[in-house]
Short mmCIF file of C-alpha atoms and ligand atoms in Angstrom, two decimals:
data_model
loop_
_atom_site.label_atom_id
_atom_site.label_comp_id
_atom_site.label_asym_id
_atom_site.label_seq_id
_atom_site.Cartn_x
_atom_site.Cartn_y
_atom_site.Cartn_z
CA MET A 1 97.92 88.92 83.32
CA SER A 2 100.09 90.80 85.76
CA VAL A 3 103.68 91.22 86.87
CA LEU A 4 103.85 90.33 90.56
CA PRO A 5 106.21 91.97 93.09
CA ILE A 6 109.22 89.79 94.01
CA LEU A 7 110.24 89.43 97.66
CA GLU A 8 113.86 90.30 98.37
CA PHE A 9 116.22 88.94 101.00
CA PRO A 10 116.10 89.26 104.04
CA ASP A 11 112.30 89.17 103.85
CA PRO A 12 111.34 86.40 106.33
CA ARG A 13 108.53 85.26 104.03
CA LEU A 14 111.24 83.75 101.79
CA ARG A 15 111.71 81.15 104.57
CA THR A 16 108.13 79.84 104.30
CA LYS A 17 107.68 76.19 103.36
CA ALA A 18 105.13 75.91 100.55
CA ALA A 19 102.16 73.53 100.69
CA PRO A 20 101.21 71.11 97.89
CA VAL A 21 98.72 72.30 95.29
CA THR A 22 95.47 70.35 95.60
CA VAL A 23 93.12 72.28 93.30
CA PHE A 24 93.90 72.55 89.56
CA ASP A 25 91.46 75.27 88.56
CA ASP A 26 91.41 78.44 86.45
CA ALA A 27 92.86 80.46 89.34
CA LEU A 28 95.95 78.19 89.28
CA LYS A 29 96.30 78.65 85.49
CA GLN A 30 96.01 82.42 85.95
CA PHE A 31 98.64 82.34 88.70
CA VAL A 32 101.06 80.30 86.54
CA ALA A 33 100.56 82.79 83.67
CA ASP A 34 101.36 85.63 86.11
CA MET A 35 104.49 83.79 87.27
CA PHE A 36 105.71 83.48 83.67
CA GLU A 37 104.96 87.15 83.04
CA THR A 38 106.85 88.10 86.22
CA MET A 39 109.83 85.86 85.36
CA TYR A 40 110.10 87.17 81.78
CA ASP A 41 109.68 90.78 82.92
CA ALA A 42 112.56 90.32 85.40
CA ASN A 43 114.72 88.49 82.81
CA GLY A 44 114.92 85.48 85.10
CA VAL A 45 115.38 81.87 84.00
CA GLY A 46 113.18 80.57 86.80
CA LEU A 47 110.78 81.64 89.53
CA ALA A 48 109.28 79.93 92.57
CA ALA A 49 105.86 80.89 93.97
CA THR A 50 107.53 81.64 97.32
CA GLN A 51 109.27 84.62 95.69
CA VAL A 52 105.92 86.22 94.89
CA ASN A 53 104.59 85.45 98.37
CA VAL A 54 102.36 82.54 97.35
CA HIS A 55 103.21 79.52 99.46
CA GLN A 56 102.16 76.72 97.16
CA ARG A 57 104.42 74.27 95.32
CA VAL A 58 104.56 75.97 91.91
CA LEU A 59 107.72 76.72 89.94
CA VAL A 60 108.35 77.99 86.43
CA ALA A 61 111.48 78.00 84.29
CA ASP A 62 112.64 78.88 80.81
CA MET A 63 116.31 78.32 80.00
CA SER A 64 115.97 79.06 76.28
CA GLU A 65 117.73 81.98 74.62
CA GLU A 66 114.55 82.80 72.68
CA ARG A 67 112.39 82.75 75.87
CA ASN A 68 109.96 80.37 74.22
CA GLN A 69 110.31 77.12 76.20
CA PRO A 70 108.15 77.68 79.28
CA LEU A 71 108.17 74.85 81.83
CA ALA A 72 105.75 74.88 84.78
CA LEU A 73 106.10 72.24 87.49
CA ILE A 74 103.54 71.79 90.23
CA ASN A 75 104.28 69.65 93.32
CA ALA A 76 107.71 68.68 91.94
CA GLN A 77 109.60 65.92 93.70
CA ILE A 78 113.08 64.61 92.96
CA LEU A 79 113.01 60.93 91.98
CA GLU A 80 116.73 60.59 91.22
CA LYS A 81 119.75 62.82 91.24
CA ASP A 82 123.35 62.13 90.41
CA GLY A 83 126.65 63.71 89.57
CA ALA A 84 127.81 67.16 90.57
CA GLN A 85 128.31 70.52 88.88
CA VAL A 86 129.43 73.94 89.97
CA TYR A 87 127.38 76.77 88.49
CA GLN A 88 127.46 80.50 89.14
CA GLU A 89 123.99 81.25 90.49
CA GLY A 90 122.03 84.42 90.87
CA CYS A 91 118.57 84.96 92.30
CA LEU A 92 115.87 87.55 91.66
CA SER A 93 115.48 87.82 95.46
CA PHE A 94 119.20 88.76 95.75
CA PRO A 95 119.67 91.46 93.11
CA GLY A 96 123.25 91.96 91.94
CA ILE A 97 124.95 89.08 93.70
CA TYR A 98 126.28 85.84 92.21
CA ALA A 99 128.08 82.87 93.70
CA ASP A 100 129.25 79.40 92.75
CA VAL A 101 127.06 76.61 94.12
CA THR A 102 127.59 72.85 93.78
CA ARG A 103 124.49 70.83 92.94
CA ALA A 104 123.54 67.55 91.24
CA LEU A 105 124.37 67.44 87.52
CA HIS A 106 121.31 65.42 86.59
CA VAL A 107 117.87 65.24 88.14
CA LYS A 108 114.78 63.20 87.39
CA VAL A 109 111.69 64.98 88.72
CA LYS A 110 108.11 63.86 89.10
CA ALA A 111 105.58 66.70 88.99
CA GLN A 112 102.15 67.74 87.77
CA ASP A 113 101.31 70.10 84.93
CA VAL A 114 98.73 72.92 85.27
CA ASP A 115 95.95 70.44 84.51
CA GLY A 116 97.08 68.07 87.26
CA ASN A 117 98.51 65.44 84.90
CA GLN A 118 101.55 63.56 86.20
CA ILE A 119 104.74 64.32 84.30
CA VAL A 120 108.35 63.20 84.62
CA VAL A 121 111.11 65.59 83.58
CA GLU A 122 114.77 64.72 83.24
CA ALA A 123 117.19 67.62 83.27
CA GLU A 124 120.93 68.08 83.10
CA GLY A 125 123.24 71.08 83.33
CA PRO A 126 121.72 74.57 83.70
CA LEU A 127 118.08 73.39 83.70
CA ALA A 128 118.91 70.89 86.46
CA VAL A 129 120.49 73.76 88.44
CA CYS A 130 117.43 75.92 87.94
CA ILE A 131 114.96 73.22 88.99
CA GLN A 132 116.97 72.51 92.17
CA HIS A 133 117.26 76.26 92.93
CA GLU A 134 113.46 76.71 92.55
CA MET A 135 112.62 73.59 94.56
CA ASP A 136 114.81 74.96 97.37
CA HIS A 137 112.78 78.23 97.40
CA LEU A 138 109.61 76.18 97.94
CA ASP A 139 111.24 74.73 101.06
CA GLY A 140 112.31 78.18 102.29
CA LYS A 141 115.91 77.66 101.24
CA VAL A 142 118.02 80.13 99.24
CA PHE A 143 121.31 79.76 97.33
CA VAL A 144 123.42 81.73 99.83
CA ASP A 145 122.60 79.04 102.44
CA TYR A 146 125.17 76.86 100.64
CA LEU A 147 128.01 79.36 101.04
CA SER A 148 130.53 79.56 103.86
CA PRO A 149 129.56 82.13 106.54
CA LEU A 150 132.43 84.38 105.44
CA LYS A 151 131.53 84.32 101.75
CA ARG A 152 127.85 84.80 102.59
CA SER A 153 128.39 87.84 104.80
CA MET A 154 130.70 89.38 102.20
CA LEU A 155 128.10 89.02 99.43
CA LEU A 156 125.21 90.21 101.61
CA LYS A 157 127.17 93.30 102.62
CA ARG A 158 127.85 93.97 98.95
CA MET A 159 124.13 93.66 98.17
CA ASP A 160 123.28 96.04 101.02
CA LYS A 161 125.80 98.59 99.80
CA GLN A 162 124.45 98.43 96.24
CA ARG A 163 120.92 98.93 97.58
CA LYS A 164 121.95 101.97 99.59
CA GLN A 165 123.72 103.45 96.58
CA ALA A 166 120.67 102.82 94.41
CA ALA A 167 118.46 104.50 97.02
CA GLU A 168 120.70 107.59 97.06
CA ALA A 169 120.87 107.97 93.30
O1 GNR B 201 117.21 84.19 86.92
C1 GNR B 201 117.83 83.36 87.60
N1 GNR B 201 119.05 82.97 87.18
C2 GNR B 201 119.74 81.92 87.74
C3 GNR B 201 121.07 81.77 87.40
C4 GNR B 201 121.79 80.73 87.89
C5 GNR B 201 121.22 79.82 88.72
C6 GNR B 201 119.90 79.95 89.11
C7 GNR B 201 119.16 81.00 88.61
S1 GNR B 201 117.49 81.16 89.05
C8 GNR B 201 117.28 82.89 88.88
C9 GNR B 201 115.84 83.27 89.07
C10 GNR B 201 115.44 82.99 90.49
O2 GNR B 201 115.77 83.66 91.43
N2 GNR B 201 114.74 81.92 90.69
O3 GNR B 201 114.41 81.56 91.93
NI1 NI B 202 115.96 82.35 93.21
#
């Protein structure tokens, strides 16, 4: 098991579109275990393979307070989505910045588990937000893409400033 380094914006590798997983072997199980370890270590509620520079369609999430409800989705596809919700999002690839994003309230997702079995997951509220946020990463999309240019540049400047301050300290 290992904690993997997380790519941070504006790393261009975050814009890579991930390819479907075709082989469900021990290496995949090891990688998913490493993704969980990385997500828990960073206190994240989700993580997409893109963020650890692996461009395959793997995402993990755990919305539980106790950090004991791991969910791994391979090759996830949205079957249905409806409603709308505004949620204040953060991202491990954008340390220290948060912004409101509007997404579907409810999603029904078809995916595979680590053994390659087909599964269907229905999610609402925060888990639905997380799944949509992670699926975006796998397409090279990040949450600040939804913001107005003005709001985006303001937040990115703030992130830059915080980084510089952290580097000086
Ligand atoms: O840890 C995370 N928290 C979070 C909060 C609100 C909406 C989405 C997220 S996902 C984020 C982890 C991450 O960057 N996943 O890609
Ligand atoms: Ni993210």
